[in-house]
Coordinates of C-alpha atoms and ligand atoms in Angstrom, one line a residue:
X17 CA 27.6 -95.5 -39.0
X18 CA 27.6 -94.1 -36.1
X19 CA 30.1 -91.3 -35.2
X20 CA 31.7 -88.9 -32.5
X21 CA 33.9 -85.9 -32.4
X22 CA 37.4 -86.2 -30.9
X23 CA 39.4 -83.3 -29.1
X24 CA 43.1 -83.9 -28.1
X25 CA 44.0 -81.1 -26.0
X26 CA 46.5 -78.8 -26.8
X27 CA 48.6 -76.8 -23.7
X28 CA 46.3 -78.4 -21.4
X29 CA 47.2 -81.8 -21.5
X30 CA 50.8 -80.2 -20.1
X31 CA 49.2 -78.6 -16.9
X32 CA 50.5 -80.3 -13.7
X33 CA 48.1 -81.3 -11.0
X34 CA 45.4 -78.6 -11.9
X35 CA 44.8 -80.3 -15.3
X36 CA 41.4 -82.3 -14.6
X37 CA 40.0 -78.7 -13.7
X38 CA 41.3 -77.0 -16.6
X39 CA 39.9 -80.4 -18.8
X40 CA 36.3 -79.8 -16.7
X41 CA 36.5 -76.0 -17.9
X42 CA 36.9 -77.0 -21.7
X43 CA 34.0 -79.5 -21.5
X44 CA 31.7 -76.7 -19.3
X45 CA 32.5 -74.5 -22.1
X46 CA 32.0 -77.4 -25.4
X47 CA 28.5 -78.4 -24.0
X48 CA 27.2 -74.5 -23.8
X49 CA 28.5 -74.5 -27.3
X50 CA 27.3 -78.0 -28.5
X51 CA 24.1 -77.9 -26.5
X52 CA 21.5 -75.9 -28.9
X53 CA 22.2 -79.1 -32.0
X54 CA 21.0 -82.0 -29.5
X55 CA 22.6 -84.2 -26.6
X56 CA 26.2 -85.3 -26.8
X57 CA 27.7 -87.5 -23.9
X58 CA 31.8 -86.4 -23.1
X59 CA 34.2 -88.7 -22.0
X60 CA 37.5 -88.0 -21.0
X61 CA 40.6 -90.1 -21.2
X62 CA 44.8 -89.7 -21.9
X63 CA 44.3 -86.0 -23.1
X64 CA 41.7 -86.9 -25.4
X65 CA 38.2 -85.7 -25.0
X66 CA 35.1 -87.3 -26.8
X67 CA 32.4 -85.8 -27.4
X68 CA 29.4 -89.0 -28.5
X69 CA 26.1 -87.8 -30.1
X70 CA 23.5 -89.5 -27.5
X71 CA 20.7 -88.1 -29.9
X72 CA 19.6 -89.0 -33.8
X73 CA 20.5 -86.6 -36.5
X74 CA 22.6 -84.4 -34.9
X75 CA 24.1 -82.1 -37.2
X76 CA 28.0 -83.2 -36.8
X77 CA 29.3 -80.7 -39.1
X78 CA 27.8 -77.9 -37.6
X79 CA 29.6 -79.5 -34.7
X80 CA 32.8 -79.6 -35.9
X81 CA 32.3 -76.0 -36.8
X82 CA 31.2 -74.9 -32.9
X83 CA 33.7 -77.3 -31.5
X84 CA 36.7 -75.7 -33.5
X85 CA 36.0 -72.3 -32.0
X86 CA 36.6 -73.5 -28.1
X87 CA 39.8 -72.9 -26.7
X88 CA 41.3 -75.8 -25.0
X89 CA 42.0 -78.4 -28.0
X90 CA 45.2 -78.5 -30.4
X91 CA 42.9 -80.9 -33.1
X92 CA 39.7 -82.4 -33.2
X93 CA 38.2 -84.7 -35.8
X94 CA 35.3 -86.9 -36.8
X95 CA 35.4 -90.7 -35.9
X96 CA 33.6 -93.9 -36.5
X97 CA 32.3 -95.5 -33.6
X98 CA 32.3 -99.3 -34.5
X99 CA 31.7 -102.5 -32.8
X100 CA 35.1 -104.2 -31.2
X101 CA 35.8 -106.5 -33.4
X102 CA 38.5 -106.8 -35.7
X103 CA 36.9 -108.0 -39.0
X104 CA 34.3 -105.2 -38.2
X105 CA 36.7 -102.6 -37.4
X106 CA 39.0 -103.3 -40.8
X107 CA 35.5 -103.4 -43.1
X108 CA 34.7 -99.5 -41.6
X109 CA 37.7 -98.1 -41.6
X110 CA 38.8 -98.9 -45.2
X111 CA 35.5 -97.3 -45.7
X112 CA 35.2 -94.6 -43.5
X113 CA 39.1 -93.1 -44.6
X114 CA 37.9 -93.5 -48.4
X115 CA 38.0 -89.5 -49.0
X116 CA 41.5 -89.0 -47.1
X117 CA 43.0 -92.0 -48.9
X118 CA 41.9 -91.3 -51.8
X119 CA 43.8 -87.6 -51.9
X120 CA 47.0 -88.8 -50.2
X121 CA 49.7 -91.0 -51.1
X122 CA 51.2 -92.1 -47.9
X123 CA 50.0 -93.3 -44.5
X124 CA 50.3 -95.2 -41.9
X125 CA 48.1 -96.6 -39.0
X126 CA 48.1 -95.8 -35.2
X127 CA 46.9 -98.0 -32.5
X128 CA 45.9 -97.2 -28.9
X129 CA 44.8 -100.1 -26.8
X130 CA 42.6 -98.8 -23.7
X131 CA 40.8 -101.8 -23.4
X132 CA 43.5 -104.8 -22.7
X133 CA 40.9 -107.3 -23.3
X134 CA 40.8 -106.9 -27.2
X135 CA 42.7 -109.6 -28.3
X136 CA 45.2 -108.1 -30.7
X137 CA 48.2 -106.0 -29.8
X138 CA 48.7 -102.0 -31.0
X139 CA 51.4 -103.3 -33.4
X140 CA 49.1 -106.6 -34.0
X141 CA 46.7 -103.9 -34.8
X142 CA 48.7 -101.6 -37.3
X143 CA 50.1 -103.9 -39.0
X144 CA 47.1 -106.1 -40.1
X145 CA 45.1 -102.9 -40.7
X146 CA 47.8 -101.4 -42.8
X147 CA 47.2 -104.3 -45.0
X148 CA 44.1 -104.2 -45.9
X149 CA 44.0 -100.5 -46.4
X150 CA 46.9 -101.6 -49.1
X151 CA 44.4 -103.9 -50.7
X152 CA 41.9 -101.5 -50.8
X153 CA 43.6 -98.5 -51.9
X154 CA 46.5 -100.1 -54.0
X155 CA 48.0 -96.5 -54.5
X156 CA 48.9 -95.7 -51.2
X157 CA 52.6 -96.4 -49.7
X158 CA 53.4 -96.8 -45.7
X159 CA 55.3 -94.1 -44.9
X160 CA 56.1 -94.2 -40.8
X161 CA 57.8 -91.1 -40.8
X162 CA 55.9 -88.3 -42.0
X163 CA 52.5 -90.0 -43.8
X164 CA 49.9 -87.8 -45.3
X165 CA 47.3 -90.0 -44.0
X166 CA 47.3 -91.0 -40.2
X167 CA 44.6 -93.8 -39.6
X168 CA 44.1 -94.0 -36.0
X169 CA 42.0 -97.1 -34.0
X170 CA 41.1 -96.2 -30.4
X171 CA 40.1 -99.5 -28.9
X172 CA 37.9 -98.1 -26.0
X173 CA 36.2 -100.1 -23.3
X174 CA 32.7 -99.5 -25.1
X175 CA 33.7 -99.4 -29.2
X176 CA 36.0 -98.9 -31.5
X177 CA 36.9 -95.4 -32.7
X178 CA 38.1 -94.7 -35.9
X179 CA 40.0 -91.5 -37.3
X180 CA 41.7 -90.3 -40.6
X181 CA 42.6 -86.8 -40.2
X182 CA 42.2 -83.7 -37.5
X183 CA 41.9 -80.6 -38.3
X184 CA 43.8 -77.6 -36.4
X185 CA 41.7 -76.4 -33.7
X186 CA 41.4 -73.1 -31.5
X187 CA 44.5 -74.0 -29.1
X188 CA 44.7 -71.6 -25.9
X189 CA 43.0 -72.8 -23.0
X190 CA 39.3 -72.6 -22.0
X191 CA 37.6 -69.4 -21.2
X192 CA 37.0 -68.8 -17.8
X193 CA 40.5 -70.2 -16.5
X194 CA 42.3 -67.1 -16.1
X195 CA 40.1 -64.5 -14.8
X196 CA 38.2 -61.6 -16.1
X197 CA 38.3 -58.5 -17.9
X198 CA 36.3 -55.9 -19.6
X199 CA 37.1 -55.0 -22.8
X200 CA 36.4 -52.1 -24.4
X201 CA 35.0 -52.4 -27.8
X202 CA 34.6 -50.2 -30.6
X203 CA 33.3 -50.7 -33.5
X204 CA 36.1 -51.1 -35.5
X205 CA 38.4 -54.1 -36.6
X206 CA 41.2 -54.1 -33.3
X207 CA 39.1 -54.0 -30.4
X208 CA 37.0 -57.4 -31.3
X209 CA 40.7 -59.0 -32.7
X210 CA 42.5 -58.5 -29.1
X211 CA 39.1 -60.2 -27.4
X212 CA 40.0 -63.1 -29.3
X213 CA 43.5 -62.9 -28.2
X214 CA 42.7 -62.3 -24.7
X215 CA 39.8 -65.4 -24.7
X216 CA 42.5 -67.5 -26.2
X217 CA 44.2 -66.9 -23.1
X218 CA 41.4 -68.5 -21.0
X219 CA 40.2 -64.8 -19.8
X220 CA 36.5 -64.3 -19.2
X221 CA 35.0 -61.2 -21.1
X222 CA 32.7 -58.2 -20.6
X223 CA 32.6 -56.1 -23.5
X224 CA 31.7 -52.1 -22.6
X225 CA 30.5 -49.6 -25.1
X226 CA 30.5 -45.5 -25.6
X227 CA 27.9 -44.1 -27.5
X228 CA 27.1 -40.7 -27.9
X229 CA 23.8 -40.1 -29.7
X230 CA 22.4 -38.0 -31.3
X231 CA 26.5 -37.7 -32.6
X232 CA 26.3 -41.4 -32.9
X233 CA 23.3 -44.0 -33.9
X234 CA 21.1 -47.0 -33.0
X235 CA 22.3 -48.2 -35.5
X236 CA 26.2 -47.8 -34.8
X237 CA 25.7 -49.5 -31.5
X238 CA 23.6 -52.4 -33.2
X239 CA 26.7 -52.7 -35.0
X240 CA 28.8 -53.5 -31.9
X241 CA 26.4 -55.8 -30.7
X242 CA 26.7 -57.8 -33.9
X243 CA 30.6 -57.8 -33.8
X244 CA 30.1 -59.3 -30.1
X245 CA 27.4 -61.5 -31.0
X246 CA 30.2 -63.1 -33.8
X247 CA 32.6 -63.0 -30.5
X248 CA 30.5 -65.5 -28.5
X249 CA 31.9 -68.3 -31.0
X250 CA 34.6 -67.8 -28.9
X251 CA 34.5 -65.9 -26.0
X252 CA 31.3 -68.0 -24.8
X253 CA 28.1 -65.8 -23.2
X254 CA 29.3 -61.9 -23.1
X255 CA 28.3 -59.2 -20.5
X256 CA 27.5 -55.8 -23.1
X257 CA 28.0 -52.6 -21.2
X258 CA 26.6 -49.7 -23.2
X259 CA 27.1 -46.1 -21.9
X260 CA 25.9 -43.0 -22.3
X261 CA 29.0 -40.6 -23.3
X262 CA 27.1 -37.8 -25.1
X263 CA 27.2 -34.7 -21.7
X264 CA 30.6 -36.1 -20.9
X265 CA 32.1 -35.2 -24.5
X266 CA 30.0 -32.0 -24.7
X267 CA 31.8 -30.9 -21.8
X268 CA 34.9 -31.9 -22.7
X269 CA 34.4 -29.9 -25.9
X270 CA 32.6 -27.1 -24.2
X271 CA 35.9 -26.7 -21.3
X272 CA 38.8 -28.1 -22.1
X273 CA 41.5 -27.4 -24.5
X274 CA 41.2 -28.8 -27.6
X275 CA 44.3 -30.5 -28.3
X276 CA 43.5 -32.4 -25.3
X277 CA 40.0 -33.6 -26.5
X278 CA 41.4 -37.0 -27.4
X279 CA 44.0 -37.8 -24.3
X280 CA 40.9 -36.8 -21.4
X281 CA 38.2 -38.7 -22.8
X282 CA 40.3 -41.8 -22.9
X283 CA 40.4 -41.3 -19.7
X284 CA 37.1 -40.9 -18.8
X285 CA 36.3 -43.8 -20.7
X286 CA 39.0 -45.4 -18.6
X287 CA 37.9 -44.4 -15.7
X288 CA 33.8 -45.4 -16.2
X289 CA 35.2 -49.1 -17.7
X290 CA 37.0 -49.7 -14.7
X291 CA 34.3 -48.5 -11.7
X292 CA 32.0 -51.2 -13.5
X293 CA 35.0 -53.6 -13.4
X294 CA 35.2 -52.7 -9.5
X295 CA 31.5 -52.9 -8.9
X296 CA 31.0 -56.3 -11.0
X297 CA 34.7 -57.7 -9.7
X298 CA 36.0 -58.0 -12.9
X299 CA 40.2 -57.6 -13.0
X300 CA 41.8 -56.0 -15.7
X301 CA 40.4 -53.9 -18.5
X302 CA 41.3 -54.8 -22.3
X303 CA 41.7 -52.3 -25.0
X304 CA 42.5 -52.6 -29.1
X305 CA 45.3 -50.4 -29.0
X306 CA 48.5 -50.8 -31.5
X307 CA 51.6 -48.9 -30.3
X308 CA 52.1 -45.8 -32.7
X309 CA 48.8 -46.6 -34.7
X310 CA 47.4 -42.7 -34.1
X311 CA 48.1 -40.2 -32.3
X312 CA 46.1 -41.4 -29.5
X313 CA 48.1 -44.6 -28.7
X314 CA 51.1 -42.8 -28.9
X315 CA 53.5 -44.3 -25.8
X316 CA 53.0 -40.8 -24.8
X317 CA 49.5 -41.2 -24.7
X318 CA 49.3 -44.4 -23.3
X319 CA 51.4 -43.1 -20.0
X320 CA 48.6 -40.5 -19.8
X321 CA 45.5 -42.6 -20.1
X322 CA 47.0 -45.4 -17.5
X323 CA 48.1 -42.5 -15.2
X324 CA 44.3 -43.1 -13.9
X325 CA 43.8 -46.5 -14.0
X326 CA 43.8 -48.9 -10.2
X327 CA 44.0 -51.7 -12.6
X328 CA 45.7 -53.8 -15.3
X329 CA 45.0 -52.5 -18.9
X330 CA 45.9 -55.0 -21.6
X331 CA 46.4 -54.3 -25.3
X332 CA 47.3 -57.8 -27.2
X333 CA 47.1 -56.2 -30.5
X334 CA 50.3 -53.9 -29.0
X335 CA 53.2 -55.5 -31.2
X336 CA 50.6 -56.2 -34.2
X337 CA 50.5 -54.4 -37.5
X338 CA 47.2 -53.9 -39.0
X339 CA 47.8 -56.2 -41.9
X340 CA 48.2 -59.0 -38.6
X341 CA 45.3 -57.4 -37.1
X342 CA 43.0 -57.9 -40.4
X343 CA 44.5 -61.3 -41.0
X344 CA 42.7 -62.5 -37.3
X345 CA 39.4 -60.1 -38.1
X346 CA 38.6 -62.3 -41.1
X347 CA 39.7 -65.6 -39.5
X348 CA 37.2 -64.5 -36.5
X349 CA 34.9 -63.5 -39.1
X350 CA 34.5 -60.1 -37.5
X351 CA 35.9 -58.0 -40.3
X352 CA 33.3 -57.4 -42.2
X353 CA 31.5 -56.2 -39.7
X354 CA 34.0 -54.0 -38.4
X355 CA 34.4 -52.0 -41.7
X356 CA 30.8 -51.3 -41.9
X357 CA 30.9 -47.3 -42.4
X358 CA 29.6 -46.4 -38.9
X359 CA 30.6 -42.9 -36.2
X360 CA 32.4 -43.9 -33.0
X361 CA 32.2 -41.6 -30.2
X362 CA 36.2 -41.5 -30.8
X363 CA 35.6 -39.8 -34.1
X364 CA 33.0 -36.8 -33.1
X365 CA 34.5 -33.9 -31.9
X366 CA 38.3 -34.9 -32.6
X367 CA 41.2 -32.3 -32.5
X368 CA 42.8 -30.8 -35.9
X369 CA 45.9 -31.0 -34.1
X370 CA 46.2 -33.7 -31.0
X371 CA 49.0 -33.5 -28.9
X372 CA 51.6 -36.5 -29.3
X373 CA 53.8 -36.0 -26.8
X374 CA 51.2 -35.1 -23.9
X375 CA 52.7 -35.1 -20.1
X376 CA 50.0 -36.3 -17.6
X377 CA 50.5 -33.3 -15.4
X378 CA 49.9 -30.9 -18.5
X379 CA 46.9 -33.5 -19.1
X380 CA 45.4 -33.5 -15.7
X381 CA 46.0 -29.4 -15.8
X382 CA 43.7 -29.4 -18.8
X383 CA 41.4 -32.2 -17.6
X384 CA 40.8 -29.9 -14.0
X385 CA 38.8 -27.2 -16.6
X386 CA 36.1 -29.1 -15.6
X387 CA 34.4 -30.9 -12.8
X388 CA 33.5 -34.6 -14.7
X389 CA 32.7 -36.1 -11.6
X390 CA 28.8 -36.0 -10.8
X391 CA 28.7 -36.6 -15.1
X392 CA 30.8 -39.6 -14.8
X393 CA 29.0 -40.7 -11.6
X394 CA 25.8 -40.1 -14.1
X395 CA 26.7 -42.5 -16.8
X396 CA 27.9 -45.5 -14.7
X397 CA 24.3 -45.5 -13.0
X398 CA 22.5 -44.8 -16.6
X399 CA 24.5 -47.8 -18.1
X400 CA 22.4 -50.5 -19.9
X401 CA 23.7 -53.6 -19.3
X402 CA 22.7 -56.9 -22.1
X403 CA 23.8 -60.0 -22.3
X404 CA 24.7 -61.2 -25.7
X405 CA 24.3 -64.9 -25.9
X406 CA 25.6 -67.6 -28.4
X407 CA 22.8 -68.2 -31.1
Ligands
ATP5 P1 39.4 -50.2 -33.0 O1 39.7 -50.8 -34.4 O2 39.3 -51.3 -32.0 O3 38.2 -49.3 -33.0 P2 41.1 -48.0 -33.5 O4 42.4 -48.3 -34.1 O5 40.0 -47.5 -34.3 O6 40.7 -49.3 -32.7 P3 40.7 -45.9 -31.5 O7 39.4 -45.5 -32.1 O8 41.7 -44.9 -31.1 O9 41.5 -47.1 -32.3 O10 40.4 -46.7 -30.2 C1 41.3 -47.4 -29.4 C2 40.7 -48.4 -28.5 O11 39.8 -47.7 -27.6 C3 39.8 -49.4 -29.2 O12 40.6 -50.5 -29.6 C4 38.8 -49.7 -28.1 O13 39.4 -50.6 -27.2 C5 38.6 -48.4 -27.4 N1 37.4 -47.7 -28.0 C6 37.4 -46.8 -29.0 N2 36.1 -46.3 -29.2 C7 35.3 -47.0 -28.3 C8 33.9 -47.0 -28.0 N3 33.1 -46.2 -28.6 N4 33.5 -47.8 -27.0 C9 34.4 -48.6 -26.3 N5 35.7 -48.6 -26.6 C10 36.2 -47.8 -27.5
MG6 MG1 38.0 -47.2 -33.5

């Protein structure tokens, strides 16, 4: 039997007049997902997109899986494409909805008529079909209201489609619909949660990377190109911006006040992350932060990093506990990655005692020790830039 995944969108199907190009977005972004198991052909019609295997032996699970991840649908689900004709259509769909029926109790059928031609009516349609799926599966009961099993018959201008069953699917809208931003990303488990949250909101990402060897190793930094390698499911193709952070910290440690360790080179990363953003037009930078998690995200703190930023900073895992955090980490699949027991650049050279309740002028007393410039200067132009790419 031949069969087809089906997408209803989700937020998108209420845009206004911009809809069709936030529709075209979702299906740029399916394809690039769907491409590497074979050719599908995508239709699109009454908030509904289809997406029609135009190659044998395509791997449709593995397609569900992919398709699932893209933001831009509410549901998708598997359907039978069948030949439009009634006898036809009733023999495959009492067959097709066999593993649904047989685990539910109640149901009832849905009808949608594109094709005016086919002879039957949508009610015509329901009601015949609800018979025979009585007949064939005498311990199911119609229940209109709120059935277990919805059977639904798409009669399409080149088949039949039918469908028992959709499964939730990523909701937002599609990535690359609301801009861009570089994230910062760590190693650890908030950082790759809020690019979720951000992608979900149809924002574009770069992901940018301290390291500090010898303080920190290949290996640490192979780690965060794993955790963004598991964020392409989502996120689509991403931009990884690895920089060089070890003279900038030594200095830091070597001039400034210790207390203050934490607070400046926040702001140095802040500061490198958002040159690149100028230089490569990207508009906002993205960070893991949680409000009150340690002492440096501290609303303290936070005043004091922003102090030098020319540009939106986001932090969707602000009003997050970690137990929320986690609970997206393992959905995304990037928690067990995450708590892999590897050094951040954060975690060399950290104060015994950080100040909580830093001032920026105190801060930018403390930061003027030292002259970062020509060191930050260095470590934007020694940046290696890589582009992780969905396997
Ligand atoms: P995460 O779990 O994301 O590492 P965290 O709770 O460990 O966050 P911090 O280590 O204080 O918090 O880092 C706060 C934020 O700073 C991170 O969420 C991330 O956005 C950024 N960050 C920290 N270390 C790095 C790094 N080595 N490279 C890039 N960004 C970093
Ligand atoms: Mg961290």
């Amino acid at each position: 039997m031949k069969e087809l995944i089906i997408f209803k969108e989700g937020e998108i199907a209420l845009k206004g007049l911009n809809k069709r190009s936030f529709e075209d977005a979702f299906i740029h972004n399916l394809k690039h997902r769907l491409r590497p198991l074979g050719k599908f052909e995508y239709e699109k019609a009454q908030s509904t997109i289809y997406a029609v295997p135009a190659e044998e032996d395509i791997d449709l699970d593995e397609a569900v899986e992919r398709g699932s991840k893209v933001f831009g649908a509410a549901a998708l689900c598997r359907a039978a494409a069948v030949e439009k004709d009634f006898e036809e259509i009733s023999r495959k769909a009492v067959e097709y909805i066999k593993d649904t029926a047989e685990i539910s109790r109640t149901f009832k059928v849905e009808a949608k008529r594109s094709d005016k031609k086919f002879p039957m009516t949508s009610p015509e349609i329901c009601t015949e079909l609800g018979g025979r799926i009585l007949e064939a599966y005498p311990h199911l009961k119609v229940d209109v209201k709120d059935p277990q099993m919805i059977v639904t018959v798409e009669i399409r201008d080149t088949a039949a489609y039918i469908h028992a069953g959709n499964i939730k699917a990523a909701g937002g809208i599609p990535v690359g619909t609301s801009g861009s931003a570089m994230l910062l990303l760590s190693g650890g488990i908030d950082s790759p949660v809020a690019a979720y949250m951000m992608a979900k909101r149809g924002v574009r990402l770069s992901a940018i990377h301290y390291v500090s060897p010898p303080y920190t190793s290949e290996r640490a930094r192979m780690k965060v190109e794993r955790l963004c390698e598991k964020l392409t499911a989502y996120c689509g193709d991403i931009a990884f911006y690895c920089v060089p952070f070890t003279k900038i910290q030594e200095a830091l440690r070597d001039n400034c006040p210790e207390e203050f360790f934490t607070i400046i080179m926040r702001r140095l990363m802040l500061e490198i992350a958002q040159r690149i953003a100028e230089e490569k037009e990207i508009q906002a930078l993205v960070t893991g932060e949680s409000i009150g998690q340690v002492a440096s995200q501290t609303m303290g703190a936070i005043v004091c990093t922003d102090a030098v930023c020319r540009m939106p900073v986001f932090r969707p895992v602000v009003g997050m506990d970690k137990t929320e955090i986690v609970e997206i980490a393992r959905k995304i699949d990037t928690f067990d990655i995450s708590i892999e027991p590897y050094e951040d650049c954060c975690t060399v050279f950290t104060p015994k005692h950080p100040k909580t309740r830093p001032v920026p002028e105190e801060v930018e007393a403390a930061q003027k020790a030292f002259d970062f410039e020509p060191l930050v200067e260095e470590a934007v132009k020694n940046t290696e830039l890589k582009v992780i790419k969905l396997a």
